[in-house]
Amino acid sequence: MPELPEVETVRRQLSEEVVGEVVAGLEVREKKCYEGTQKIEGERIARVMRVGKYLFIYFESGRGLAVHLKMTGRLVVGSEWYEKAAHTRVVIRLLSGRSIYYWDTRMFGYVKVEEEIEKYRQTVKKRLGLEPWEMTVDIWLGKLQKTGRKVKDVLLDQTMIAGVGNIYANDALHLAGVMPTRRANELGQKQGERLLVAVRQVMERGLATNGASDNSYVDARGEKGAYQNEFRVYGKTKKECPSCANQLTYIKVSGRGTWYCSSCQR
Ligand SMILES: [Zn+2]
């Protein structure tokens, strides 16, 4: 699933590609992936924003589109391949002749029209926790102390910290030297702080490489990211720990694949 670095990569590229463009038409090929009125012709794109894993395409009128890529969604600008692709679900035609394609194999994601996009973004923001760079160490330690849940579950809970998914949670825990199954309220202050810093560090690598394309994700130009070449532990069943060469352990934590080094993580 695209996480903060992947969605932010799409946001940055979309901003470069489509801000200032005018919507010329809409083609909903799969109703399941589109919500709201289909009358968006003539709207001019003003900016593209993101909160957690949500994207918001603002129109100058104050309306806009909210997009969530969920498991396998892609938002790609102007590629001929997507015009004919079987899994292209929504096409937004632009006056310039280009198109924005929403493509999704599993169809958990969506494009949704909102009449007041800024208000809607604020609503989403209130529902979610702070993002890794907005979070202060004090707030983070306070959140950890208040729960006896496993620390990996806390990382994946979007109301605790926004934007972290399974890839960056696994890699951040390894970088911080924290066992995924440790209870959040049992972490020491230094470990808790190291974990927040590690989340930022692995996500910075994700951003620098345009995200992880181990699965379905491609960026808004249809290109793969490269963070999958830098995975520390994520997906590395029976591989060596990048720090100590010990064989990594694979378990499931709350049903999600979890990899760790029993010697580096405590
Ligand atoms: Zn190790």
PDB file of C-alpha atoms and ligand atoms in Angstrom:
ATOM      1  CA  MET A   1       0.000   0.000   0.000  1.00  0.00           C
ATOM      2  CA  PRO A   2       1.319   3.469  -0.845  1.00  0.00           C
ATOM      3  CA  GLU A   3       2.449   5.193   2.365  1.00  0.00           C
ATOM      4  CA  LEU A   4       3.386   8.787   3.102  1.00  0.00           C
ATOM      5  CA  PRO A   5       6.539   8.866   0.887  1.00  0.00           C
ATOM      6  CA  GLU A   6       4.716   7.334  -2.091  1.00  0.00           C
ATOM      7  CA  VAL A   7       1.644   9.578  -1.782  1.00  0.00           C
ATOM      8  CA  GLU A   8       3.844  12.647  -1.243  1.00  0.00           C
ATOM      9  CA  THR A   9       5.840  11.759  -4.380  1.00  0.00           C
ATOM     10  CA  VAL A  10       2.582  11.602  -6.353  1.00  0.00           C
ATOM     11  CA  ARG A  11       1.502  14.932  -4.813  1.00  0.00           C
ATOM     12  CA  ARG A  12       4.732  16.719  -5.764  1.00  0.00           C
ATOM     13  CA  GLN A  13       4.698  15.431  -9.314  1.00  0.00           C
ATOM     14  CA  LEU A  14       0.986  16.132  -9.811  1.00  0.00           C
ATOM     15  CA  SER A  15       1.588  19.693  -8.601  1.00  0.00           C
ATOM     16  CA  GLU A  16       4.276  20.114 -11.246  1.00  0.00           C
ATOM     17  CA  GLU A  17       2.223  18.483 -13.985  1.00  0.00           C
ATOM     18  CA  VAL A  18      -1.363  19.675 -13.607  1.00  0.00           C
ATOM     19  CA  VAL A  19      -1.643  22.867 -11.525  1.00  0.00           C
ATOM     20  CA  GLY A  20      -3.189  25.512 -13.809  1.00  0.00           C
ATOM     21  CA  GLU A  21      -4.806  22.905 -16.057  1.00  0.00           C
ATOM     22  CA  VAL A  22      -8.571  23.016 -16.734  1.00  0.00           C
ATOM     23  CA  VAL A  23     -10.805  19.928 -16.594  1.00  0.00           C
ATOM     24  CA  ALA A  24     -12.300  19.260 -20.027  1.00  0.00           C
ATOM     25  CA  GLY A  25     -14.244  16.127 -19.210  1.00  0.00           C
ATOM     26  CA  LEU A  26     -14.609  13.056 -17.059  1.00  0.00           C
ATOM     27  CA  GLU A  27     -14.855   9.390 -17.888  1.00  0.00           C
ATOM     28  CA  VAL A  28     -15.951   7.090 -15.096  1.00  0.00           C
ATOM     29  CA  ARG A  29     -15.181   3.582 -16.295  1.00  0.00           C
ATOM     30  CA  GLU A  30     -15.883   1.942 -12.926  1.00  0.00           C
ATOM     31  CA  LYS A  31     -18.559   3.471 -10.693  1.00  0.00           C
ATOM     32  CA  LYS A  32     -17.125   1.799  -7.605  1.00  0.00           C
ATOM     33  CA  CYS A  33     -14.074   4.062  -7.819  1.00  0.00           C
ATOM     34  CA  TYR A  34     -15.854   7.418  -8.195  1.00  0.00           C
ATOM     35  CA  GLU A  35     -18.134   9.274  -5.785  1.00  0.00           C
ATOM     36  CA  GLY A  36     -20.144  12.462  -6.176  1.00  0.00           C
ATOM     37  CA  THR A  37     -21.265  14.624  -9.075  1.00  0.00           C
ATOM     38  CA  GLN A  38     -19.649  14.012 -12.450  1.00  0.00           C
ATOM     39  CA  LYS A  39     -19.966  17.692 -13.390  1.00  0.00           C
ATOM     40  CA  ILE A  40     -16.435  18.955 -12.982  1.00  0.00           C
ATOM     41  CA  GLU A  41     -15.902  20.321 -16.490  1.00  0.00           C
ATOM     42  CA  GLY A  42     -14.370  23.795 -16.563  1.00  0.00           C
ATOM     43  CA  GLU A  43     -12.747  23.510 -13.126  1.00  0.00           C
ATOM     44  CA  ARG A  44      -9.184  24.862 -12.978  1.00  0.00           C
ATOM     45  CA  ILE A  45      -6.710  22.947 -10.775  1.00  0.00           C
ATOM     46  CA  ALA A  46      -5.253  25.303  -8.150  1.00  0.00           C
ATOM     47  CA  ARG A  47      -3.052  23.047  -6.021  1.00  0.00           C
ATOM     48  CA  VAL A  48      -2.516  19.516  -4.761  1.00  0.00           C
ATOM     49  CA  MET A  49      -2.343  18.780  -1.035  1.00  0.00           C
ATOM     50  CA  ARG A  50      -1.801  15.685   1.086  1.00  0.00           C
ATOM     51  CA  VAL A  51      -2.707  14.556   4.602  1.00  0.00           C
ATOM     52  CA  GLY A  52      -1.380  11.149   5.683  1.00  0.00           C
ATOM     53  CA  LYS A  53      -2.119   8.863   2.729  1.00  0.00           C
ATOM     54  CA  TYR A  54      -4.896  11.093   1.301  1.00  0.00           C
ATOM     55  CA  LEU A  55      -4.515  13.379  -1.716  1.00  0.00           C
ATOM     56  CA  PHE A  56      -6.583  16.508  -2.340  1.00  0.00           C
ATOM     57  CA  ILE A  57      -6.781  18.136  -5.760  1.00  0.00           C
ATOM     58  CA  TYR A  58      -8.056  21.684  -5.208  1.00  0.00           C
ATOM     59  CA  PHE A  59     -10.047  23.526  -7.868  1.00  0.00           C
ATOM     60  CA  GLU A  60      -9.982  27.322  -7.959  1.00  0.00           C
ATOM     61  CA  SER A  61     -13.750  27.337  -7.280  1.00  0.00           C
ATOM     62  CA  GLY A  62     -13.219  25.812  -3.800  1.00  0.00           C
ATOM     63  CA  ARG A  63     -14.418  22.409  -4.904  1.00  0.00           C
ATOM     64  CA  GLY A  64     -12.002  19.565  -5.435  1.00  0.00           C
ATOM     65  CA  LEU A  65     -11.202  15.864  -5.590  1.00  0.00           C
ATOM     66  CA  ALA A  66     -10.168  13.662  -2.685  1.00  0.00           C
ATOM     67  CA  VAL A  67      -8.186  10.576  -3.706  1.00  0.00           C
ATOM     68  CA  HIS A  68      -7.105   7.546  -1.696  1.00  0.00           C
ATOM     69  CA  LEU A  69      -4.944   4.967  -3.462  1.00  0.00           C
ATOM     70  CA  LYS A  70      -5.558   2.281  -0.788  1.00  0.00           C
ATOM     71  CA  MET A  71      -3.887  -1.027  -1.769  1.00  0.00           C
ATOM     72  CA  THR A  72      -3.215  -0.881  -5.500  1.00  0.00           C
ATOM     73  CA  GLY A  73      -4.298   2.547  -6.761  1.00  0.00           C
ATOM     74  CA  ARG A  74      -2.238   4.671  -9.141  1.00  0.00           C
ATOM     75  CA  LEU A  75      -2.717   8.258 -10.231  1.00  0.00           C
ATOM     76  CA  VAL A  76      -0.808   8.838 -13.446  1.00  0.00           C
ATOM     77  CA  VAL A  77      -0.686  11.799 -15.824  1.00  0.00           C
ATOM     78  CA  GLY A  78      -0.725  11.482 -19.598  1.00  0.00           C
ATOM     79  CA  SER A  79       0.512   8.036 -20.521  1.00  0.00           C
ATOM     80  CA  GLU A  80      -0.932   6.237 -23.531  1.00  0.00           C
ATOM     81  CA  TRP A  81      -0.670   2.869 -21.842  1.00  0.00           C
ATOM     82  CA  TYR A  82      -3.260   3.872 -19.228  1.00  0.00           C
ATOM     83  CA  GLU A  83      -5.719   5.017 -21.897  1.00  0.00           C
ATOM     84  CA  LYS A  84      -6.244   1.396 -22.917  1.00  0.00           C
ATOM     85  CA  ALA A  85      -5.354  -0.381 -19.662  1.00  0.00           C
ATOM     86  CA  ALA A  86      -8.025  -2.743 -18.340  1.00  0.00           C
ATOM     87  CA  HIS A  87      -7.687  -1.460 -14.776  1.00  0.00           C
ATOM     88  CA  THR A  88      -8.041   2.249 -15.596  1.00  0.00           C
ATOM     89  CA  ARG A  89     -11.154   3.213 -13.602  1.00  0.00           C
ATOM     90  CA  VAL A  90     -11.471   6.997 -13.900  1.00  0.00           C
ATOM     91  CA  VAL A  91     -10.100   9.381 -16.535  1.00  0.00           C
ATOM     92  CA  ILE A  92      -9.990  13.142 -16.012  1.00  0.00           C
ATOM     93  CA  ARG A  93      -9.543  14.873 -19.375  1.00  0.00           C
ATOM     94  CA  LEU A  94      -7.651  18.156 -19.387  1.00  0.00           C
ATOM     95  CA  LEU A  95      -8.010  21.073 -21.781  1.00  0.00           C
ATOM     96  CA  SER A  96      -4.343  20.705 -22.798  1.00  0.00           C
ATOM     97  CA  GLY A  97      -5.163  17.300 -24.275  1.00  0.00           C
ATOM     98  CA  ARG A  98      -3.546  15.352 -21.460  1.00  0.00           C
ATOM     99  CA  SER A  99      -5.416  13.151 -18.967  1.00  0.00           C
ATOM    100  CA  ILE A 100      -5.122  12.087 -15.349  1.00  0.00           C
ATOM    101  CA  TYR A 101      -5.739   8.348 -14.983  1.00  0.00           C
ATOM    102  CA  TYR A 102      -6.937   6.624 -11.844  1.00  0.00           C
ATOM    103  CA  TRP A 103      -5.887   3.003 -12.210  1.00  0.00           C
ATOM    104  CA  ASP A 104      -6.584   0.299  -9.607  1.00  0.00           C
ATOM    105  CA  THR A 105      -6.564  -3.499  -9.820  1.00  0.00           C
ATOM    106  CA  ARG A 106      -8.275  -4.308  -6.520  1.00  0.00           C
ATOM    107  CA  MET A 107     -10.526  -1.220  -6.472  1.00  0.00           C
ATOM    108  CA  PHE A 108     -10.370  -0.376  -2.762  1.00  0.00           C
ATOM    109  CA  GLY A 109      -9.311   3.177  -3.620  1.00  0.00           C
ATOM    110  CA  TYR A 110     -11.406   6.026  -4.972  1.00  0.00           C
ATOM    111  CA  VAL A 111     -11.740   9.502  -6.454  1.00  0.00           C
ATOM    112  CA  LYS A 112     -14.379  11.586  -4.687  1.00  0.00           C
ATOM    113  CA  VAL A 113     -15.749  15.044  -5.485  1.00  0.00           C
ATOM    114  CA  GLU A 114     -16.006  17.397  -2.526  1.00  0.00           C
ATOM    115  CA  GLU A 115     -17.898  20.691  -2.743  1.00  0.00           C
ATOM    116  CA  GLU A 116     -15.653  22.287  -0.091  1.00  0.00           C
ATOM    117  CA  ILE A 117     -12.301  20.614  -0.449  1.00  0.00           C
ATOM    118  CA  GLU A 118     -10.427  22.647   2.207  1.00  0.00           C
ATOM    119  CA  LYS A 119     -13.138  21.932   4.773  1.00  0.00           C
ATOM    120  CA  TYR A 120     -13.005  18.253   3.873  1.00  0.00           C
ATOM    121  CA  ARG A 121      -9.210  18.178   4.177  1.00  0.00           C
ATOM    122  CA  GLN A 122      -9.492  19.736   7.652  1.00  0.00           C
ATOM    123  CA  THR A 123     -12.002  17.045   8.638  1.00  0.00           C
ATOM    124  CA  VAL A 124      -9.635  14.298   7.504  1.00  0.00           C
ATOM    125  CA  LYS A 125      -6.725  16.006   9.280  1.00  0.00           C
ATOM    126  CA  LYS A 126      -8.626  16.101  12.584  1.00  0.00           C
ATOM    127  CA  ARG A 127      -9.339  12.385  12.325  1.00  0.00           C
ATOM    128  CA  LEU A 128      -5.674  11.494  11.922  1.00  0.00           C
ATOM    129  CA  GLY A 129      -2.649  11.783  14.170  1.00  0.00           C
ATOM    130  CA  LEU A 130       0.194  14.193  13.466  1.00  0.00           C
ATOM    131  CA  GLU A 131       2.629  13.361  10.670  1.00  0.00           C
ATOM    132  CA  PRO A 132       6.180  12.264  11.568  1.00  0.00           C
ATOM    133  CA  TRP A 133       7.606  15.759  10.991  1.00  0.00           C
ATOM    134  CA  GLU A 134       4.796  17.548  12.846  1.00  0.00           C
ATOM    135  CA  MET A 135       5.070  15.223  15.848  1.00  0.00           C
ATOM    136  CA  THR A 136       7.182  16.478  18.736  1.00  0.00           C
ATOM    137  CA  VAL A 137       9.150  14.040  20.890  1.00  0.00           C
ATOM    138  CA  ASP A 138       7.038  14.986  23.943  1.00  0.00           C
ATOM    139  CA  ILE A 139       3.713  14.340  22.215  1.00  0.00           C
ATOM    140  CA  TRP A 140       5.027  11.053  20.811  1.00  0.00           C
ATOM    141  CA  LEU A 141       6.351   9.813  24.161  1.00  0.00           C
ATOM    142  CA  GLY A 142       3.029  10.785  25.758  1.00  0.00           C
ATOM    143  CA  LYS A 143       1.127   8.714  23.194  1.00  0.00           C
ATOM    144  CA  LEU A 144       3.408   5.702  23.730  1.00  0.00           C
ATOM    145  CA  GLN A 145       3.067   5.881  27.508  1.00  0.00           C
ATOM    146  CA  LYS A 146      -0.723   5.830  27.302  1.00  0.00           C
ATOM    147  CA  THR A 147      -1.040   2.475  25.579  1.00  0.00           C
ATOM    148  CA  GLY A 148      -0.036  -1.111  26.219  1.00  0.00           C
ATOM    149  CA  ARG A 149      -0.448  -2.040  22.558  1.00  0.00           C
ATOM    150  CA  LYS A 150       2.424  -3.475  20.561  1.00  0.00           C
ATOM    151  CA  VAL A 151       4.602  -0.667  19.284  1.00  0.00           C
ATOM    152  CA  LYS A 152       4.254  -1.792  15.652  1.00  0.00           C
ATOM    153  CA  ASP A 153       0.451  -1.605  15.928  1.00  0.00           C
ATOM    154  CA  VAL A 154       0.820   1.929  17.296  1.00  0.00           C
ATOM    155  CA  LEU A 155       2.946   2.923  14.281  1.00  0.00           C
ATOM    156  CA  LEU A 156       0.332   1.558  11.875  1.00  0.00           C
ATOM    157  CA  ASP A 157      -2.570   3.295  13.642  1.00  0.00           C
ATOM    158  CA  GLN A 158      -3.258   6.410  11.526  1.00  0.00           C
ATOM    159  CA  THR A 159      -4.898   8.151  14.509  1.00  0.00           C
ATOM    160  CA  MET A 160      -1.626   7.843  16.489  1.00  0.00           C
ATOM    161  CA  ILE A 161       0.778   8.935  13.728  1.00  0.00           C
ATOM    162  CA  ALA A 162      -0.308   9.613  10.143  1.00  0.00           C
ATOM    163  CA  GLY A 163       1.226   8.173   6.995  1.00  0.00           C
ATOM    164  CA  VAL A 164       3.123   5.119   8.293  1.00  0.00           C
ATOM    165  CA  GLY A 165       2.326   1.757   6.702  1.00  0.00           C
ATOM    166  CA  ASN A 166       3.867  -1.695   6.920  1.00  0.00           C
ATOM    167  CA  ILE A 167       7.029  -1.016   4.907  1.00  0.00           C
ATOM    168  CA  TYR A 168       8.266   2.026   6.817  1.00  0.00           C
ATOM    169  CA  ALA A 169       7.056   0.644  10.184  1.00  0.00           C
ATOM    170  CA  ASN A 170       9.191  -2.484   9.745  1.00  0.00           C
ATOM    171  CA  ASP A 171      12.244  -0.562   8.571  1.00  0.00           C
ATOM    172  CA  ALA A 172      11.941   2.179  11.225  1.00  0.00           C
ATOM    173  CA  LEU A 173      11.712  -0.382  14.038  1.00  0.00           C
ATOM    174  CA  HIS A 174      14.885  -2.026  12.767  1.00  0.00           C
ATOM    175  CA  LEU A 175      16.714   1.277  12.400  1.00  0.00           C
ATOM    176  CA  ALA A 176      15.684   2.260  15.937  1.00  0.00           C
ATOM    177  CA  GLY A 177      16.620  -1.151  17.372  1.00  0.00           C
ATOM    178  CA  VAL A 178      13.120  -1.721  18.760  1.00  0.00           C
ATOM    179  CA  MET A 179      11.309  -5.097  18.762  1.00  0.00           C
ATOM    180  CA  PRO A 180       7.984  -4.785  16.895  1.00  0.00           C
ATOM    181  CA  THR A 181       6.164  -6.697  19.653  1.00  0.00           C
ATOM    182  CA  ARG A 182       7.359  -4.517  22.527  1.00  0.00           C
ATOM    183  CA  ARG A 183       4.538  -2.856  24.462  1.00  0.00           C
ATOM    184  CA  ALA A 184       4.498   0.868  23.716  1.00  0.00           C
ATOM    185  CA  ASN A 185       4.366   1.862  27.396  1.00  0.00           C
ATOM    186  CA  GLU A 186       7.408  -0.299  28.152  1.00  0.00           C
ATOM    187  CA  LEU A 187       9.694   1.631  25.810  1.00  0.00           C
ATOM    188  CA  GLY A 188      12.257   3.869  27.458  1.00  0.00           C
ATOM    189  CA  GLN A 189      12.330   7.573  26.577  1.00  0.00           C
ATOM    190  CA  LYS A 190      15.451   7.168  24.475  1.00  0.00           C
ATOM    191  CA  GLN A 191      13.979   4.228  22.550  1.00  0.00           C
ATOM    192  CA  GLY A 192      10.747   6.130  21.938  1.00  0.00           C
ATOM    193  CA  GLU A 193      12.642   9.147  20.681  1.00  0.00           C
ATOM    194  CA  ARG A 194      14.926   6.971  18.513  1.00  0.00           C
ATOM    195  CA  LEU A 195      11.829   5.403  16.959  1.00  0.00           C
ATOM    196  CA  LEU A 196      10.320   8.747  15.920  1.00  0.00           C
ATOM    197  CA  VAL A 197      13.655   9.844  14.443  1.00  0.00           C
ATOM    198  CA  ALA A 198      13.932   6.483  12.629  1.00  0.00           C
ATOM    199  CA  VAL A 199      10.453   6.871  11.100  1.00  0.00           C
ATOM    200  CA  ARG A 200      11.528  10.238   9.699  1.00  0.00           C
ATOM    201  CA  GLN A 201      14.834   8.823   8.442  1.00  0.00           C
ATOM    202  CA  VAL A 202      13.388   5.850   6.566  1.00  0.00           C
ATOM    203  CA  MET A 203      10.666   8.065   5.093  1.00  0.00           C
ATOM    204  CA  GLU A 204      13.267  10.587   3.969  1.00  0.00           C
ATOM    205  CA  ARG A 205      14.948   7.743   2.059  1.00  0.00           C
ATOM    206  CA  GLY A 206      11.543   6.800   0.661  1.00  0.00           C
ATOM    207  CA  LEU A 207      11.009  10.366  -0.540  1.00  0.00           C
ATOM    208  CA  ALA A 208      14.532  10.626  -1.969  1.00  0.00           C
ATOM    209  CA  THR A 209      13.944   7.471  -4.042  1.00  0.00           C
ATOM    210  CA  ASN A 210      10.351   8.331  -5.125  1.00  0.00           C
ATOM    211  CA  GLY A 211       8.900   5.555  -2.967  1.00  0.00           C
ATOM    212  CA  ALA A 212       8.823   1.769  -2.849  1.00  0.00           C
ATOM    213  CA  SER A 213       7.651  -0.155  -5.931  1.00  0.00           C
ATOM    214  CA  ASP A 214       7.883  -3.701  -4.608  1.00  0.00           C
ATOM    215  CA  ASN A 215       4.200  -4.120  -5.380  1.00  0.00           C
ATOM    216  CA  SER A 216       1.790  -2.062  -7.498  1.00  0.00           C
ATOM    217  CA  TYR A 217       2.950   1.484  -6.792  1.00  0.00           C
ATOM    218  CA  VAL A 218       4.255   3.795  -9.513  1.00  0.00           C
ATOM    219  CA  ASP A 219       4.600   7.586  -9.288  1.00  0.00           C
ATOM    220  CA  ALA A 220       2.451  10.191 -11.088  1.00  0.00           C
ATOM    221  CA  ARG A 221       4.673   9.906 -14.178  1.00  0.00           C
ATOM    222  CA  GLY A 222       4.158   6.147 -14.312  1.00  0.00           C
ATOM    223  CA  GLU A 223       7.719   5.428 -13.127  1.00  0.00           C
ATOM    224  CA  LYS A 224       8.770   3.000 -10.411  1.00  0.00           C
ATOM    225  CA  GLY A 225      10.324   4.262  -7.198  1.00  0.00           C
ATOM    226  CA  ALA A 226      13.551   2.718  -5.868  1.00  0.00           C
ATOM    227  CA  TYR A 227      13.147   2.426  -2.091  1.00  0.00           C
ATOM    228  CA  GLN A 228      12.550  -1.332  -2.519  1.00  0.00           C
ATOM    229  CA  ASN A 229      16.284  -1.579  -3.276  1.00  0.00           C
ATOM    230  CA  GLU A 230      17.007  -0.161   0.186  1.00  0.00           C
ATOM    231  CA  PHE A 231      14.631  -2.183   2.355  1.00  0.00           C
ATOM    232  CA  ARG A 232      16.323  -2.849   5.692  1.00  0.00           C
ATOM    233  CA  VAL A 233      14.103  -5.749   6.805  1.00  0.00           C
ATOM    234  CA  TYR A 234      10.743  -5.385   5.046  1.00  0.00           C
ATOM    235  CA  GLY A 235       9.949  -8.466   2.941  1.00  0.00           C
ATOM    236  CA  LYS A 236      13.378 -10.008   3.667  1.00  0.00           C
ATOM    237  CA  THR A 237      12.342 -13.472   4.803  1.00  0.00           C
ATOM    238  CA  LYS A 238      15.401 -15.580   5.683  1.00  0.00           C
ATOM    239  CA  LYS A 239      17.745 -12.795   4.575  1.00  0.00           C
ATOM    240  CA  GLU A 240      20.552 -11.331   6.651  1.00  0.00           C
ATOM    241  CA  CYS A 241      20.232  -8.363   8.975  1.00  0.00           C
ATOM    242  CA  PRO A 242      21.907  -5.391   7.232  1.00  0.00           C
ATOM    243  CA  SER A 243      23.655  -4.458  10.501  1.00  0.00           C
ATOM    244  CA  CYS A 244      24.888  -7.758  12.017  1.00  0.00           C
ATOM    245  CA  ALA A 245      24.318 -10.461   9.336  1.00  0.00           C
ATOM    246  CA  ASN A 246      22.123 -12.474  11.730  1.00  0.00           C
ATOM    247  CA  GLN A 247      19.223 -14.182   9.911  1.00  0.00           C
ATOM    248  CA  LEU A 248      16.049 -12.084  10.125  1.00  0.00           C
ATOM    249  CA  THR A 249      12.954 -13.494  11.823  1.00  0.00           C
ATOM    250  CA  TYR A 250       9.518 -13.402  10.189  1.00  0.00           C
ATOM    251  CA  ILE A 251       6.356 -13.268  12.285  1.00  0.00           C
ATOM    252  CA  LYS A 252       2.874 -11.801  11.980  1.00  0.00           C
ATOM    253  CA  VAL A 253       1.848  -8.952  14.237  1.00  0.00           C
ATOM    254  CA  SER A 254      -1.895  -8.282  14.114  1.00  0.00           C
ATOM    255  CA  GLY A 255      -2.026 -10.154  10.823  1.00  0.00           C
ATOM    256  CA  ARG A 256       0.670  -8.029   9.141  1.00  0.00           C
ATOM    257  CA  GLY A 257       4.009  -9.387   7.914  1.00  0.00           C
ATOM    258  CA  THR A 258       6.759  -8.419  10.316  1.00  0.00           C
ATOM    259  CA  TRP A 259      10.518  -8.876   9.951  1.00  0.00           C
ATOM    260  CA  TYR A 260      13.107  -8.172  12.636  1.00  0.00           C
ATOM    261  CA  CYS A 261      16.579  -8.996  13.862  1.00  0.00           C
ATOM    262  CA  SER A 262      16.516 -10.762  17.229  1.00  0.00           C
ATOM    263  CA  SER A 263      19.996  -9.525  18.008  1.00  0.00           C
ATOM    264  CA  CYS A 264      19.694  -5.825  16.989  1.00  0.00           C
ATOM    265  CA  GLN A 265      16.105  -5.183  18.119  1.00  0.00           C
ATOM    266  CA  ARG A 266      15.006  -5.251  21.753  1.00  0.00           C
TER     267      ARG A 266
HETATM  268 ZN    ZN B   1      21.001  -7.488  13.407  1.00  0.00          ZN
END
